[in-house]
Amino acid sequence: MTLHNLDDILPFVEKPSRYLGSEINAIKKDLSRVKLRFALAFPDLYEIGTSHFGMQILYHILNTHADIAAERVFAPAVDMEAQLRKTGQPLFSLESHEPVNHFDIVGFSLLYELNYTNVLGMLDLAGIPFLAADRDAAHPLVIAGGPCTCNPEPVADFFDAIVVGDGENIIMQMAEAWLDWKEGPAADRQALLKKWSRLEGVYIPSFFEPRFDSNGFQTVAPRIPEYSQVQRALVGDLDQVPFPEKPVIAYGRPVHDRLRLEVSRGCTRGCRFCQAGMIYRPVRERSPEQLMSLAARSIAATGYEDISLLSLSTGDYGCIAPLMEQLMVNFEPEHVAISLPSLRAGTLTPELMQLIKKVRKTGFTIAPEAGSQRLRDVINKNITEDEIIHTVQDAFDLGWQVIKLYFMIGLPTETDEDLQDLVALVKKLRQLKGPGGRRGKINVSAATFIPKANTPFQWAGQLPLAESRSRISWLHDRLRLPGIQFKWQDPQVSWLEGLWARGDRRLSRLLIAAYQKGCKFDGWSDQFDFAAWEAALAETGIDPDFFTVRQRDVNEPLPWDHIDNRVDKSFLSREWENALDSTFTADCRLEDCNQCGVCDFEKIDVQTYQTFKKELARYSGPGLDPGAPFKKLSIYYAKLGRAKYFGHLETVNIFLRALKRAQIPVKYSHGFHPKPKISFDDPLPIGIESHQERFTLAVADVVKPDAVVDGLNAHLPEGLRIHDCKLAPLKPGVRAAQSSVYRISIPGKQFDPHKLASFHNRSEVTVTLTNRKGKLKKIDLKDMVIDIELPDLKHLQMTLKSEPGKTIRPGEVLREVFGLAEEEIKMARVVKIAER
């Protein structure tokens, strides 16, 4: 299969910019001039995948090699999938729109078990067989990485190779091994897989044979005697591995639309339910000097308005307060906000509190996990009720108005009394008040505990589905109180996630059966189809209780025993016993080593920073003294080609960030959330091109119009182009009614002149439209269509009047005058050529 014209598809999907691939900082190479084509695949929507920074890191690393082109591909939304299937077109990459099955390697990021059906969906749309055993030299190699690979067995049959652990070093080692193999005398896949198997962290599922005993327990027998275990790849020093200074700036509304800086990796707090806290050990902090340098270069390369500091526990970063202080000193004058994700109760020092007062306030998140002190001791969540209460009170005092609380139900040893204590704790927090005696809002979120592989709770049973529903219902009834909003994850979703989290290779046939029954986007409530999963379970004869509710014996073999995540199984077993005894285990950053087995104390050890050691990089932005003289400019731009697929808010964001990258000093409003002084004319609907749109901008008085034109044009994506900039009138008058001239053509179609003549001959043509508030409104087209003519049968030109509260779009004229179907209207090329 090959991809035809993308513009035959994009008019029919809801968010077409997802599929353009023309973002700022996207890397486009000539695929005919590279040796290795690598597709980085994310099995979820663009807005989710572009927010995953791991994919950006791999994209950056691979593209530094001259012989490698890495391109991105995301799971198409349901409407896009329907269009691909309808037109017979294959799944394609973003950068070159090359069919995915033309790539040499397709690498999936596995972050969430409920994305597994999307992996099959993407392979299906690409025309690639699901099972590795069914693929040959005509197909790409299909590999995977990400946190889900700490138990790869449920999906092992689908992948040629699976990366366990940190990917920064191993991804290039695998790529270089591929290049060496390709240059060899015979490109035998088994030879390449053997090369890969010798790399740390690379699991080749076909080199292990699954076996099942009479109890149904899976073990795997190595087919190569010296390759019996796979040890997690681990980066010892984050400062020594590449980090993208020019991340791709996603279109639309990605989940994380800001610059993300990973301040550290790993956590040794020792929460016994937390898989990330086990599989990312030890704690490795990025140096503050590197973070300041990355922030300066990345803000210059992106124009983002926010910096978010990311880690499993950002408040635990060794010098979080001085780091935040330096970031604020550098970036606040340039209207770049610094934000923190959730903070752990007990980490709010007075120094940090003073800094947080300056941080933009959205929601404040705290995760007690359990309502009672007894149960928090079981899970090793080393926070007390007093610390929780004081943290929430501090948050209210610092200006937060919404507090988000996360709890789990069904934790090992949980009793009715623990749930009662949860309700009592929320009620206590509800009584807290902020400045002026005002009560804040408490958002409570509850989810069923899911035992995960490679944690002390990997032997625990998961709460049965009926009991999970019952406990959530009980909480819901008791938290129906003013000022409290209670939300919960669907127990069916948690139950299914638990099945995949500790499954074995028998689940591969379940995944295929579920996909064939229509399962996809299982993590999205509007797509989740539990009945289809039940039917797939019945068809395949899988007993879900074997993998979920059953408590496992610590001596039984586990499907992932051959995957060495560096944490000793004996440590996990001791922690399981400590949980049942409510015995506390300290954080090894602060006290003695707990002998978990990860550190060798030479290349691998806890790495933290308490102070700055070097001269810090500074960001030199355009800046504009609030009291400095300024002027207003009118800026005229064209929006042509595929830029027509940008929505209005997207277009505004594109220009705002281009202004920052171009170092054009813009005037901001006053107040706690200053905004740039910029104003756009009426928004252009998605799908319409224009030769002349306009926005007005307040800039420093010294800025020259020509500098604005040149500066912006150097930082705009394909299709957006500034063609004029001039002084705006100081006091613009009330906007008068205006008209717009459009030229329209439809591929392969001619306009009927008789229908146009009929329209001209009618004295009144009334249409009923829906306004922005959803109300019906009748409009006479004869009043709104100033002129309409056919220069030739393939082209239509119309002039439409626009008045405040009364606007007609070209598509509505096409529908009424020519009787065109919706599909024909969407295929029309509509270009606004002038305003009068």
CSV table of N, CA, C and O in Angstrom, one decimal, residues 368-436:
chain,number,residue,atom,x,y,z
A,368,PRO,N,-2.4,10.8,49.5
A,368,PRO,CA,-2.3,10.1,50.7
A,368,PRO,C,-2.3,8.6,50.5
A,368,PRO,O,-1.8,7.8,51.3
A,369,GLU,N,-3.0,8.1,49.4
A,369,GLU,CA,-3.1,6.8,48.9
A,369,GLU,C,-4.1,6.0,49.8
A,369,GLU,O,-4.9,5.2,49.3
A,370,ALA,N,-3.9,6.1,51.2
A,370,ALA,CA,-4.8,5.4,52.1
A,370,ALA,C,-5.3,6.3,53.2
A,370,ALA,O,-4.6,7.3,53.5
A,371,GLY,N,-6.5,6.0,53.7
A,371,GLY,CA,-7.1,6.9,54.7
A,371,GLY,C,-6.6,6.8,56.1
A,371,GLY,O,-6.7,7.7,56.8
A,372,SER,N,-6.1,5.6,56.4
A,372,SER,CA,-5.7,5.4,57.8
A,372,SER,C,-4.2,5.3,57.9
A,372,SER,O,-3.5,4.9,57.0
A,373,GLN,N,-3.7,5.6,59.1
A,373,GLN,CA,-2.3,5.5,59.4
A,373,GLN,C,-1.8,4.1,59.3
A,373,GLN,O,-0.7,3.8,58.8
A,374,ARG,N,-2.6,3.2,59.8
A,374,ARG,CA,-2.3,1.8,59.7
A,374,ARG,C,-2.0,1.3,58.3
A,374,ARG,O,-1.0,0.7,58.0
A,375,LEU,N,-2.9,1.7,57.4
A,375,LEU,CA,-2.8,1.2,56.0
A,375,LEU,C,-1.6,2.0,55.3
A,375,LEU,O,-0.9,1.4,54.4
A,376,ARG,N,-1.4,3.2,55.7
A,376,ARG,CA,-0.2,3.9,55.1
A,376,ARG,C,1.1,3.3,55.6
A,376,ARG,O,2.1,3.3,54.8
A,377,ASP,N,1.1,2.7,56.8
A,377,ASP,CA,2.3,2.0,57.2
A,377,ASP,C,2.4,0.7,56.4
A,377,ASP,O,3.6,0.3,56.1
A,378,VAL,N,1.3,0.1,56.1
A,378,VAL,CA,1.4,-1.2,55.3
A,378,VAL,C,2.1,-0.9,54.0
A,378,VAL,O,2.9,-1.7,53.5
A,379,ILE,N,1.7,0.2,53.3
A,379,ILE,CA,2.2,0.5,52.0
A,379,ILE,C,3.5,1.3,52.0
A,379,ILE,O,4.1,1.6,51.0
A,380,ASN,N,4.0,1.6,53.2
A,380,ASN,CA,5.2,2.3,53.4
A,380,ASN,C,5.1,3.8,52.9
A,380,ASN,O,6.1,4.4,52.4
A,381,LYS,N,3.9,4.3,53.0
A,381,LYS,CA,3.7,5.7,52.6
A,381,LYS,C,4.0,6.6,53.9
A,381,LYS,O,3.2,6.7,54.7
A,382,ASN,N,5.2,7.0,53.9
A,382,ASN,CA,5.7,7.6,55.2
A,382,ASN,C,5.2,9.0,55.4
A,382,ASN,O,6.0,10.0,55.4
A,383,ILE,N,3.9,9.2,55.5
A,383,ILE,CA,3.4,10.5,55.8
A,383,ILE,C,2.3,10.3,56.9
A,383,ILE,O,1.6,9.3,56.9
A,384,THR,N,2.2,11.2,57.8
A,384,THR,CA,1.2,11.1,58.8
A,384,THR,C,0.0,12.0,58.5
A,384,THR,O,0.0,12.8,57.6
A,385,GLU,N,-1.1,11.7,59.2
A,385,GLU,CA,-2.3,12.6,59.0
A,385,GLU,C,-2.0,14.0,59.3
A,385,GLU,O,-2.5,14.9,58.6
A,386,ASP,N,-1.2,14.3,60.3
A,386,ASP,CA,-0.9,15.7,60.6
A,386,ASP,C,-0.1,16.4,59.5
A,386,ASP,O,-0.4,17.5,59.1
A,387,GLU,N,0.8,15.6,58.8
A,387,GLU,CA,1.5,16.2,57.7
A,387,GLU,C,0.6,16.4,56.5
A,387,GLU,O,0.7,17.5,55.8
A,388,ILE,N,-0.4,15.6,56.3
A,388,ILE,CA,-1.3,15.8,55.2
A,388,ILE,C,-2.2,17.0,55.5
A,388,ILE,O,-2.3,17.9,54.6
A,389,ILE,N,-2.6,17.1,56.7
A,389,ILE,CA,-3.5,18.3,57.1
A,389,ILE,C,-2.7,19.6,57.0
A,389,ILE,O,-3.1,20.6,56.4
A,390,HIS,N,-1.4,19.6,57.5
A,390,HIS,CA,-0.6,20.8,57.4
A,390,HIS,C,-0.3,21.2,56.0
A,390,HIS,O,-0.2,22.3,55.6
A,391,THR,N,0.0,20.1,55.1
A,391,THR,CA,0.3,20.4,53.7
A,391,THR,C,-0.9,21.1,53.0
A,391,THR,O,-0.7,22.0,52.3
A,392,VAL,N,-2.1,20.5,53.2
A,392,VAL,CA,-3.3,21.1,52.6
A,392,VAL,C,-3.5,22.5,53.1
A,392,VAL,O,-3.9,23.4,52.4
A,393,GLN,N,-3.3,22.7,54.5
A,393,GLN,CA,-3.5,24.0,55.0
A,393,GLN,C,-2.5,25.0,54.4
A,393,GLN,O,-2.9,26.2,54.1
A,394,ASP,N,-1.3,24.6,54.3
A,394,ASP,CA,-0.2,25.4,53.6
A,394,ASP,C,-0.6,25.8,52.2
A,394,ASP,O,-0.5,26.9,51.8
A,395,ALA,N,-1.2,24.8,51.5
A,395,ALA,CA,-1.5,25.0,50.1
A,395,ALA,C,-2.7,26.1,50.0
A,395,ALA,O,-2.6,27.0,49.2
A,396,PHE,N,-3.6,26.0,50.9
A,396,PHE,CA,-4.7,27.0,50.9
A,396,PHE,C,-4.1,28.4,51.3
A,396,PHE,O,-4.5,29.4,50.7
A,397,ASP,N,-3.2,28.4,52.3
A,397,ASP,CA,-2.6,29.7,52.7
A,397,ASP,C,-1.8,30.3,51.6
A,397,ASP,O,-1.7,31.5,51.5
A,398,LEU,N,-1.2,29.5,50.7
A,398,LEU,CA,-0.4,30.0,49.6
A,398,LEU,C,-1.2,30.4,48.4
A,398,LEU,O,-0.6,30.8,47.4
A,399,GLY,N,-2.5,30.2,48.5
A,399,GLY,CA,-3.3,30.7,47.4
A,399,GLY,C,-4.0,29.7,46.5
A,399,GLY,O,-4.8,30.0,45.6
A,400,TRP,N,-3.7,28.4,46.8
A,400,TRP,CA,-4.4,27.4,46.0
A,400,TRP,C,-5.9,27.3,46.5
A,400,TRP,O,-6.2,27.4,47.7
A,401,GLN,N,-6.8,27.1,45.6
A,401,GLN,CA,-8.2,27.0,45.9
A,401,GLN,C,-8.8,25.7,45.7
A,401,GLN,O,-9.9,25.4,46.1
A,402,VAL,N,-8.0,24.8,44.9
A,402,VAL,CA,-8.5,23.5,44.6
A,402,VAL,C,-7.4,22.5,45.0
A,402,VAL,O,-6.2,22.6,44.6
A,403,ILE,N,-7.8,21.5,45.9
A,403,ILE,CA,-6.8,20.5,46.3
A,403,ILE,C,-7.3,19.1,45.7
A,403,ILE,O,-8.5,18.8,45.9
A,404,LYS,N,-6.4,18.4,45.1
A,404,LYS,CA,-6.8,17.1,44.6
A,404,LYS,C,-6.1,16.0,45.4
A,404,LYS,O,-4.9,16.1,45.7
A,405,LEU,N,-6.9,15.1,45.9
A,405,LEU,CA,-6.5,14.0,46.7
A,405,LEU,C,-6.6,12.7,46.0
A,405,LEU,O,-7.7,12.4,45.4
A,406,TYR,N,-5.6,11.8,46.0
A,406,TYR,CA,-5.7,10.5,45.4
A,406,TYR,C,-5.6,9.4,46.4
A,406,TYR,O,-4.7,9.4,47.3
A,407,PHE,N,-6.5,8.5,46.3
A,407,PHE,CA,-6.6,7.3,47.2
A,407,PHE,C,-6.7,6.1,46.3
A,407,PHE,O,-7.2,6.1,45.2
A,408,MET,N,-6.3,5.0,46.9
A,408,MET,CA,-6.5,3.7,46.3
A,408,MET,C,-7.4,2.8,47.3
A,408,MET,O,-7.3,2.9,48.5
A,409,ILE,N,-8.3,2.0,46.7
A,409,ILE,CA,-9.0,1.1,47.5
A,409,ILE,C,-8.6,-0.3,47.1
A,409,ILE,O,-8.1,-0.6,46.0
A,410,GLY,N,-8.8,-1.2,48.1
A,410,GLY,CA,-8.4,-2.6,47.8
A,410,GLY,C,-6.9,-2.9,48.1
A,410,GLY,O,-6.4,-3.9,47.6
A,411,LEU,N,-6.2,-2.0,48.8
A,411,LEU,CA,-4.8,-2.3,49.1
A,411,LEU,C,-4.7,-3.5,50.1
A,411,LEU,O,-5.7,-3.8,50.8
A,412,PRO,N,-3.6,-4.2,50.1
A,412,PRO,CA,-3.5,-5.4,50.9
A,412,PRO,C,-3.8,-5.1,52.4
A,412,PRO,O,-3.4,-4.0,52.9
A,413,THR,N,-4.6,-5.9,53.0
A,413,THR,CA,-5.1,-5.8,54.4
A,413,THR,C,-6.1,-4.8,54.6
A,413,THR,O,-6.5,-4.6,55.8
A,414,GLU,N,-6.6,-4.1,53.6
A,414,GLU,CA,-7.6,-3.0,53.8
A,414,GLU,C,-8.9,-3.6,54.5
A,414,GLU,O,-9.4,-4.7,54.2
A,415,THR,N,-9.4,-2.8,55.4
A,415,THR,CA,-10.6,-3.2,56.2
A,415,THR,C,-11.7,-2.1,56.1
A,415,THR,O,-11.4,-1.0,55.5
A,416,ASP,N,-12.8,-2.3,56.6
A,416,ASP,CA,-13.9,-1.3,56.6
A,416,ASP,C,-13.4,-0.1,57.4
A,416,ASP,O,-13.8,1.1,57.0
A,417,GLU,N,-12.7,-0.3,58.4
A,417,GLU,CA,-12.2,0.8,59.3
A,417,GLU,C,-11.3,1.7,58.5
A,417,GLU,O,-11.3,3.0,58.7
A,418,ASP,N,-10.5,1.2,57.6
A,418,ASP,CA,-9.6,2.0,56.8
A,418,ASP,C,-10.4,2.9,55.9
A,418,ASP,O,-10.1,4.1,55.7
A,419,LEU,N,-11.5,2.4,55.3
A,419,LEU,CA,-12.4,3.2,54.5
A,419,LEU,C,-13.0,4.3,55.3
A,419,LEU,O,-13.2,5.5,54.8
A,420,GLN,N,-13.5,4.0,56.5
A,420,GLN,CA,-14.1,5.0,57.4
A,420,GLN,C,-13.1,6.1,57.7
A,420,GLN,O,-13.5,7.3,57.7
A,421,ASP,N,-11.8,5.7,57.9
A,421,ASP,CA,-10.8,6.7,58.2
A,421,ASP,C,-10.6,7.6,57.0
A,421,ASP,O,-10.2,8.8,57.1
A,422,LEU,N,-10.7,7.0,55.8
A,422,LEU,CA,-10.5,7.8,54.6
A,422,LEU,C,-11.6,8.9,54.5
A,422,LEU,O,-11.3,10.1,54.3
A,423,VAL,N,-12.8,8.6,54.8
A,423,VAL,CA,-13.9,9.5,54.8
A,423,VAL,C,-13.7,10.6,55.9
A,423,VAL,O,-13.8,11.8,55.7
A,424,ALA,N,-13.2,10.1,57.1
A,424,ALA,CA,-13.0,11.1,58.2
A,424,ALA,C,-11.9,12.1,57.8
A,424,ALA,O,-12.0,13.3,58.1
A,425,LEU,N,-10.8,11.6,57.1
A,425,LEU,CA,-9.7,12.5,56.8
A,425,LEU,C,-10.2,13.5,55.8
A,425,LEU,O,-9.9,14.7,55.9
A,426,VAL,N,-11.0,13.1,54.8
A,426,VAL,CA,-11.5,14.1,53.8
A,426,VAL,C,-12.4,15.1,54.5
A,426,VAL,O,-12.3,16.3,54.2
A,427,LYS,N,-13.2,14.7,55.4
A,427,LYS,CA,-14.0,15.7,56.1
A,427,LYS,C,-13.2,16.6,57.0
A,427,LYS,O,-13.6,17.8,57.1
A,428,LYS,N,-12.1,16.2,57.5
A,428,LYS,CA,-11.3,17.1,58.3
A,428,LYS,C,-10.6,18.1,57.3
A,428,LYS,O,-10.6,19.3,57.6
A,429,LEU,N,-10.2,17.7,56.2
A,429,LEU,CA,-9.6,18.6,55.2
A,429,LEU,C,-10.6,19.6,54.7
A,429,LEU,O,-10.3,20.7,54.4
A,430,ARG,N,-11.8,19.2,54.6
A,430,ARG,CA,-12.9,20.0,54.1
A,430,ARG,C,-13.2,21.2,55.1
A,430,ARG,O,-13.6,22.3,54.6
A,431,GLN,N,-12.8,21.1,56.3
A,431,GLN,CA,-13.0,22.2,57.3
A,431,GLN,C,-11.9,23.2,57.2
A,431,GLN,O,-12.1,24.3,57.8
A,432,LEU,N,-10.8,22.9,56.5
A,432,LEU,CA,-9.7,23.9,56.5
A,432,LEU,C,-10.1,25.1,55.6
A,432,LEU,O,-10.9,25.0,54.7
A,433,LYS,N,-9.5,26.3,56.0
A,433,LYS,CA,-9.9,27.5,55.3
A,433,LYS,C,-8.6,28.2,54.9
A,433,LYS,O,-7.6,28.1,55.5
A,434,GLY,N,-8.7,29.0,53.8
A,434,GLY,CA,-7.6,29.8,53.3
A,434,GLY,C,-7.8,31.2,53.8
A,434,GLY,O,-8.5,31.5,54.8
A,435,PRO,N,-7.0,32.1,53.2
A,435,PRO,CA,-7.1,33.5,53.6
A,435,PRO,C,-8.5,34.1,53.5
A,435,PRO,O,-9.3,33.7,52.6
A,436,GLY,N,-8.9,34.9,54.5
A,436,GLY,CA,-10.2,35.5,54.6
A,436,GLY,C,-11.3,34.5,55.0
A,436,GLY,O,-12.5,34.8,54.9
